[in-house]
Structure formats: structure tokens, C-alpha cells
Coordinates of C-alpha atoms in Angstrom, one line a residue:
L1295 CA -97.0 151.3 187.3
P1296 CA -99.1 148.3 188.7
C1297 CA -102.4 149.6 189.8
T1298 CA -105.2 147.5 191.4
H1299 CA -109.0 148.3 190.8
S1300 CA -110.7 148.4 194.1
G1301 CA -114.0 146.9 192.5
T1302 CA -112.6 143.9 190.8
G1303 CA -109.3 143.2 192.4
R1304 CA -107.7 143.2 189.1
C1305 CA -104.1 144.8 188.5
F1306 CA -103.5 146.5 185.5
M1307 CA -100.3 148.1 184.0
T1308 CA -100.4 151.9 183.5
S1309 CA -97.9 154.7 182.6
Q1310 CA -96.7 156.9 185.5
N1311 CA -97.8 160.5 185.3
H1312 CA -97.8 162.4 188.5
G1313 CA -95.4 162.3 191.4
F1314 CA -98.0 163.2 194.0
A1315 CA -101.0 161.2 195.4
V1316 CA -104.5 162.2 197.2
D1317 CA -104.7 160.9 200.8
A1318 CA -107.3 158.2 200.8
D1319 CA -108.1 158.9 204.4
S1320 CA -108.8 162.7 203.5
L1321 CA -111.6 161.7 200.8
P1322 CA -114.8 163.4 201.7
N1323 CA -118.2 161.6 202.0
G1324 CA -119.3 159.9 198.8
W1325 CA -115.9 159.5 197.3
K1326 CA -113.7 156.3 197.6
V1327 CA -110.5 154.9 196.1
L1328 CA -110.8 153.6 192.4
F1329 CA -107.0 152.4 191.8
T1330 CA -104.3 151.7 194.3
N1331 CA -100.6 151.8 193.2
E1332 CA -99.2 148.4 194.0
N1333 CA -95.5 149.5 194.5
D1334 CA -96.2 151.9 197.4
K1335 CA -99.9 151.4 198.1
T1336 CA -100.6 155.1 197.4
N1337 CA -103.9 156.3 195.7
E1338 CA -103.9 156.3 192.1
G1339 CA -107.6 157.2 191.5
I1340 CA -110.8 158.3 193.0
V1341 CA -114.6 157.9 192.0
H1342 CA -117.8 159.3 193.5
E1343 CA -120.2 156.7 194.6
T1344 CA -123.4 158.4 193.1
R1345 CA -122.1 161.2 190.8
P1346 CA -120.6 160.9 187.4
Y1347 CA -117.1 161.8 188.5
F1348 CA -113.7 159.9 188.3
S1349 CA -110.2 160.6 187.9
V1350 CA -106.9 158.7 187.7
Q1351 CA -103.2 159.6 188.6
F1352 CA -102.0 158.1 185.3
H1353 CA -102.5 158.6 181.5
P1354 CA -104.4 155.5 180.0
E1355 CA -103.6 157.0 176.4
H1356 CA -99.9 157.7 176.9
T1357 CA -98.2 156.4 173.8
A1358 CA -95.1 155.5 175.8
G1359 CA -96.6 153.3 178.4
P1360 CA -99.1 150.4 178.6
T1361 CA -102.7 150.6 177.2
D1362 CA -104.5 148.4 179.8
L1363 CA -106.9 151.1 180.9
E1364 CA -107.7 152.8 177.6
N1365 CA -111.1 151.7 178.0
L1366 CA -111.6 154.4 180.6
F1367 CA -112.2 156.7 177.7
D1368 CA -114.9 154.4 176.5
I1369 CA -116.6 154.5 179.9
F1370 CA -116.6 158.3 179.7
I1371 CA -118.2 158.4 176.4
D1372 CA -120.7 156.0 177.5
S1373 CA -121.6 157.9 180.6
V1374 CA -122.1 161.1 178.5
K1375 CA -124.3 159.3 176.0
S1376 CA -126.4 157.8 178.9
Y1377 CA -126.7 161.4 180.3
K1378 CA -127.8 162.8 176.9
N1379 CA -130.4 160.0 176.5
N1380 CA -131.7 160.4 180.1
K1381 CA -130.6 157.0 181.0
E1382 CA -130.2 156.1 184.7
Y1383 CA -126.3 155.1 185.1
S1384 CA -123.5 154.9 187.6
V1385 CA -120.0 155.6 186.6
D1386 CA -118.6 153.5 189.4
K1387 CA -120.6 150.4 188.3
M1388 CA -119.7 151.1 184.9
I1389 CA -116.1 150.9 185.5
T1390 CA -116.5 147.6 187.5
E1391 CA -118.5 146.0 184.8
K1392 CA -116.1 146.9 182.2
L1393 CA -113.0 145.8 184.0
H1394 CA -114.5 142.6 185.2
F1395 CA -112.9 139.5 183.7
A1396 CA -115.0 136.7 182.7
A1397 CA -112.9 133.9 181.3
E1398 CA -114.3 132.0 178.4
R1399 CA -114.6 128.2 179.4
P1400 CA -113.4 125.8 176.9
K1401 CA -116.1 123.2 176.1
K1402 CA -113.9 120.5 174.6
V1403 CA -110.1 120.1 175.2
L1404 CA -107.6 118.1 173.3
I1405 CA -104.9 116.5 175.3
L1406 CA -101.7 115.3 173.6
G1407 CA -100.6 112.2 175.7
S1408 CA -97.2 110.6 176.5
G1409 CA -97.1 108.5 173.3
G1410 CA -94.8 105.5 173.1
L1411 CA -92.4 104.9 176.1
S1412 CA -89.7 102.4 176.8
I1413 CA -89.5 100.7 180.2
G1414 CA -88.5 103.3 182.7
Q1415 CA -88.7 106.4 180.3
A1416 CA -90.8 109.4 181.0
G1417 CA -93.5 107.5 182.9
E1418 CA -94.3 110.8 184.7
F1419 CA -96.0 112.0 181.6
D1420 CA -98.4 109.3 181.7
Y1421 CA -99.4 110.3 185.4
S1422 CA -99.4 114.1 184.6
G1423 CA -101.5 113.4 181.6
S1424 CA -104.0 111.3 183.6
Q1425 CA -104.2 114.3 186.3
A1426 CA -105.0 116.6 183.3
V1427 CA -107.8 114.6 182.3
K1428 CA -109.3 114.2 185.8
A1429 CA -108.8 118.0 186.2
M1430 CA -111.0 118.6 183.0
Q1431 CA -113.6 116.3 184.2
E1432 CA -113.8 118.1 187.4
E1433 CA -114.6 121.2 185.5
K1434 CA -117.1 119.6 183.3
I1435 CA -114.9 120.0 180.2
L1436 CA -115.1 117.3 177.4
T1437 CA -111.6 115.7 176.9
V1438 CA -110.3 114.2 173.7
L1439 CA -106.9 112.2 174.3
I1440 CA -104.5 111.2 171.6
N1441 CA -102.1 108.3 172.7
P1442 CA -100.9 105.4 170.8
N1443 CA -99.7 103.6 173.9
I1444 CA -102.7 101.3 175.1
A1445 CA -100.5 100.4 178.1
T1446 CA -100.8 103.6 180.0
V1447 CA -103.2 104.9 182.7
Q1448 CA -104.5 107.7 180.7
T1449 CA -106.0 105.5 178.0
S1450 CA -107.9 103.5 180.7
K1451 CA -111.5 102.9 179.9
G1452 CA -113.7 105.6 181.4
L1453 CA -111.2 108.2 182.0
A1454 CA -111.0 110.6 178.9
D1455 CA -114.3 110.9 177.0
K1456 CA -112.8 110.0 173.8
V1457 CA -109.4 108.3 173.1
Y1458 CA -107.5 108.2 169.7
F1459 CA -104.9 105.5 169.5
L1460 CA -102.9 107.3 166.7
P1461 CA -99.3 108.5 166.7
I1462 CA -98.6 112.0 168.1
T1463 CA -97.6 113.6 164.7
P1464 CA -98.7 116.8 163.1
E1465 CA -100.6 115.1 160.5
Y1466 CA -102.7 112.8 162.6
V1467 CA -103.3 115.5 165.3
E1468 CA -104.6 117.8 162.5
Q1469 CA -106.9 115.0 161.4
V1470 CA -108.4 114.9 165.1
I1471 CA -108.7 118.4 165.4
K1472 CA -110.6 118.5 162.1
A1473 CA -113.1 115.9 163.3
E1474 CA -113.5 116.8 166.9
R1475 CA -113.1 120.6 166.7
P1476 CA -111.8 121.3 170.1
T1477 CA -111.8 124.9 171.6
G1478 CA -108.5 124.3 173.3
V1479 CA -105.4 121.9 173.5
L1480 CA -103.0 121.1 176.3
L1481 CA -99.5 120.3 175.1
T1482 CA -97.5 120.2 178.2
F1483 CA -98.7 116.8 179.5
G1484 CA -97.0 114.6 177.0
G1485 CA -93.4 115.1 177.3
Q1486 CA -91.2 116.2 174.4
T1487 CA -93.4 114.2 171.8
A1488 CA -96.3 116.5 172.5
L1489 CA -94.2 119.8 172.8
N1490 CA -92.5 119.1 169.5
C1491 CA -95.8 118.4 167.9
G1492 CA -97.5 121.5 169.2
V1493 CA -94.5 123.7 167.9
E1494 CA -95.0 122.1 164.5
L1495 CA -98.7 122.6 164.5
K1496 CA -98.2 126.3 165.5
K1497 CA -95.6 127.0 162.8
S1498 CA -98.0 125.4 160.0
G1499 CA -100.8 127.5 161.3
V1500 CA -103.2 124.5 162.2
F1501 CA -104.2 125.9 165.5
E1502 CA -105.2 129.3 163.8
K1503 CA -107.0 127.5 161.1
Y1504 CA -109.4 125.7 163.3
N1505 CA -109.4 128.3 166.0
V1506 CA -107.9 126.2 168.7
A1507 CA -106.3 127.9 171.8
V1508 CA -103.2 126.8 173.3
L1509 CA -104.1 126.4 177.0
G1510 CA -101.3 126.9 179.6
T1511 CA -97.8 127.7 178.5
P1512 CA -97.7 129.5 175.2
I1513 CA -95.9 127.9 172.2
Q1514 CA -93.3 130.9 172.3
S1515 CA -92.5 130.3 176.0
I1516 CA -92.0 126.6 175.2
I1517 CA -89.5 127.4 172.4
N1518 CA -87.7 130.0 174.6
T1519 CA -87.1 127.7 177.5
E1520 CA -86.3 124.5 175.6
D1521 CA -84.0 126.0 172.9
R1522 CA -80.7 126.5 175.2
K1523 CA -79.2 129.4 173.1
I1524 CA -82.6 131.3 173.1
F1525 CA -83.1 130.6 176.8
A1526 CA -79.5 131.9 177.6
E1527 CA -80.2 135.0 175.6
K1528 CA -83.4 135.7 177.3
V1529 CA -81.9 135.4 180.8
S1530 CA -79.0 137.6 180.0
A1531 CA -81.4 140.2 178.6
I1532 CA -82.9 140.7 181.8
G1533 CA -79.7 140.9 183.6
E1534 CA -79.4 137.7 185.3
K1535 CA -76.3 135.6 185.4
V1536 CA -75.9 132.8 183.0
A1537 CA -73.2 130.3 182.3
P1538 CA -71.2 130.9 179.1
S1539 CA -72.7 128.6 176.5
A1540 CA -72.7 127.8 172.6
A1541 CA -75.3 126.0 170.5
V1542 CA -73.8 123.2 168.4
T1543 CA -74.9 120.6 165.9
N1544 CA -72.0 118.3 165.4
V1545 CA -68.7 117.1 166.9
E1546 CA -66.5 119.6 165.1
E1547 CA -68.5 122.6 166.3
A1548 CA -68.6 121.0 169.9
I1549 CA -64.8 120.9 170.1
A1550 CA -64.4 124.4 168.6
A1551 CA -66.9 125.8 171.3
A1552 CA -65.3 124.0 174.1
K1553 CA -62.0 125.5 173.3
Q1554 CA -63.5 128.9 173.2
I1555 CA -65.4 128.5 176.5
G1556 CA -62.6 126.7 178.1
Y1557 CA -62.5 123.2 179.8
P1558 CA -64.3 121.7 181.8
V1559 CA -67.5 122.0 179.9
M1560 CA -70.7 120.0 179.9
A1561 CA -72.6 119.0 176.8
R1562 CA -76.4 118.5 176.9
A1563 CA -79.1 118.2 174.3
A1564 CA -81.8 120.8 173.7
F1565 CA -85.4 119.9 173.6
S1566 CA -84.9 116.9 176.1
L1567 CA -87.6 117.1 178.4
G1568 CA -88.3 113.4 178.2
G1569 CA -90.2 110.7 176.1
L1570 CA -90.1 110.1 172.4
G1571 CA -88.3 112.9 170.5
S1572 CA -86.0 114.0 173.2
G1573 CA -82.5 115.4 172.2

């Protein structure tokens, strides 16, 4: 059950509890809507503007449901403590402050570039990497770029704050991370080269070792979408239609799979976004 908090506008997943709702238009003076059901726009909670009263139509502690709003119990305990200590407090403000989301801005971001490119191959990743650097600059975030290809726009002088002309391999990238200590890394602007490298760094625990956050698409989502077998299983799991397929690693397996599926069939490589390391 998705519920939106009126004070912050944030939506939280909750466990459905009651099949009735208080009419928001019938609330007496001093009361206001605390949460709204995003499915049918009914009232899911009320709070008093000045007195320490609030209630919700769902169970934040329900073990069978989401736990997004377990902190409502913390707010209740904090309000009791404030009352016992004769401290001035407002439950409405306490809830808003507790549910307010303040994103931690990265100070320095490592961008894995497009790497070595052949003529006409994956040039769009040079462009996307350049745009990523510019976007970071607009947000006043330091950028460290790794790209061994000097003949790219993204390695132009004055674009990134620092450029390493090194191969995009786990060994070299770890050395740069160790030296620069970035707070975040962007993997999705360097084609298959950067994605493969990011997956290996995640598996080897390098990101956790140096406390580097993967920004944007999570590693597991990259694996799920690029591995055709896993992707087909994920699509099927949510009830969507997916063409019959099989993952193979050699010609013999391909012929056997084609006979099982039935001709005509189409063969396509996995992990083939573009750039060095595709397919």
C-alpha cells in the first residue's frame, strides 16, 4: 500500500490494515491529513496541529509487510521523552523532520570512460561520458576520469578535473580508487568496458573496501539486464510475455537449443552494449 506523507510529499510502502478510512473533509479544526493512499486517494492517517496526537490506518510494525514507517514508533517514544523532560515539542514537526530525505552529495566521483574504440564503434559513449562530466561540474562535484584513449572528447583538457590515461581494468581502477578515494563511481557511461569492470570490482569487494558508492544503476540490475537468461527469468517472474530462449556457450549447445526451441531462431551475444569487451 503506497502512502504519501503530506508534510514531505514522500511516498512510503506500508502494510494494509483497515478497510475503512476517515473522510478528510470531516476532520474538526486542528486536525489535518497525515498520510494519503496513493491507490485510491483515501485518508491513511491524521495528526493534530498542536497537540501530541497522531494515528495511521496501517501497521508500521507488521512483520508481513514493508517497514518503511517503523520510525513512527521512534517518534512516539521521543515525544513521550520530551513531555517527561518538559521540553517543547510538536509531533507534526517531529514526523516531518524524521521523514524528510536529505541526499548525501558525493564530493568526488570516479567516471569510467569509453576506453579504446575502433573507428565507428561505440562513439556514443564518448559523448555520454562527456555529458556526465559536465553534469558533475554543474553540481560542483569533482570528477576523476579513467580513459586510455587520448583521442576522445571526454579526455579534452579542462573537462574533467583529473584524467588517468590507464586501461579500464579492475587492477588499474583499484589503484586509482586507492589514490583518489572518490565517494562515488559512475559505470554506465563507458559502454561494455566500464560495465564489465564495475561488475568485477563489485565481486572482488573493491567498492566496499574503499567505501565507494555505485551511483545510478545498481550492479545487480546491470547483471540482470545484460545476462539474457537472467533477464528472461526476471521478465517471466512478473508475469510478462517473453520469447522462448536459451543461453549457450558453444556451437553444439546452440544447435541443440535451436532444435528444442524450433526454427527460425536468432542468435545474439549477451553483455553486448558496445565498446571493447562486448559479446
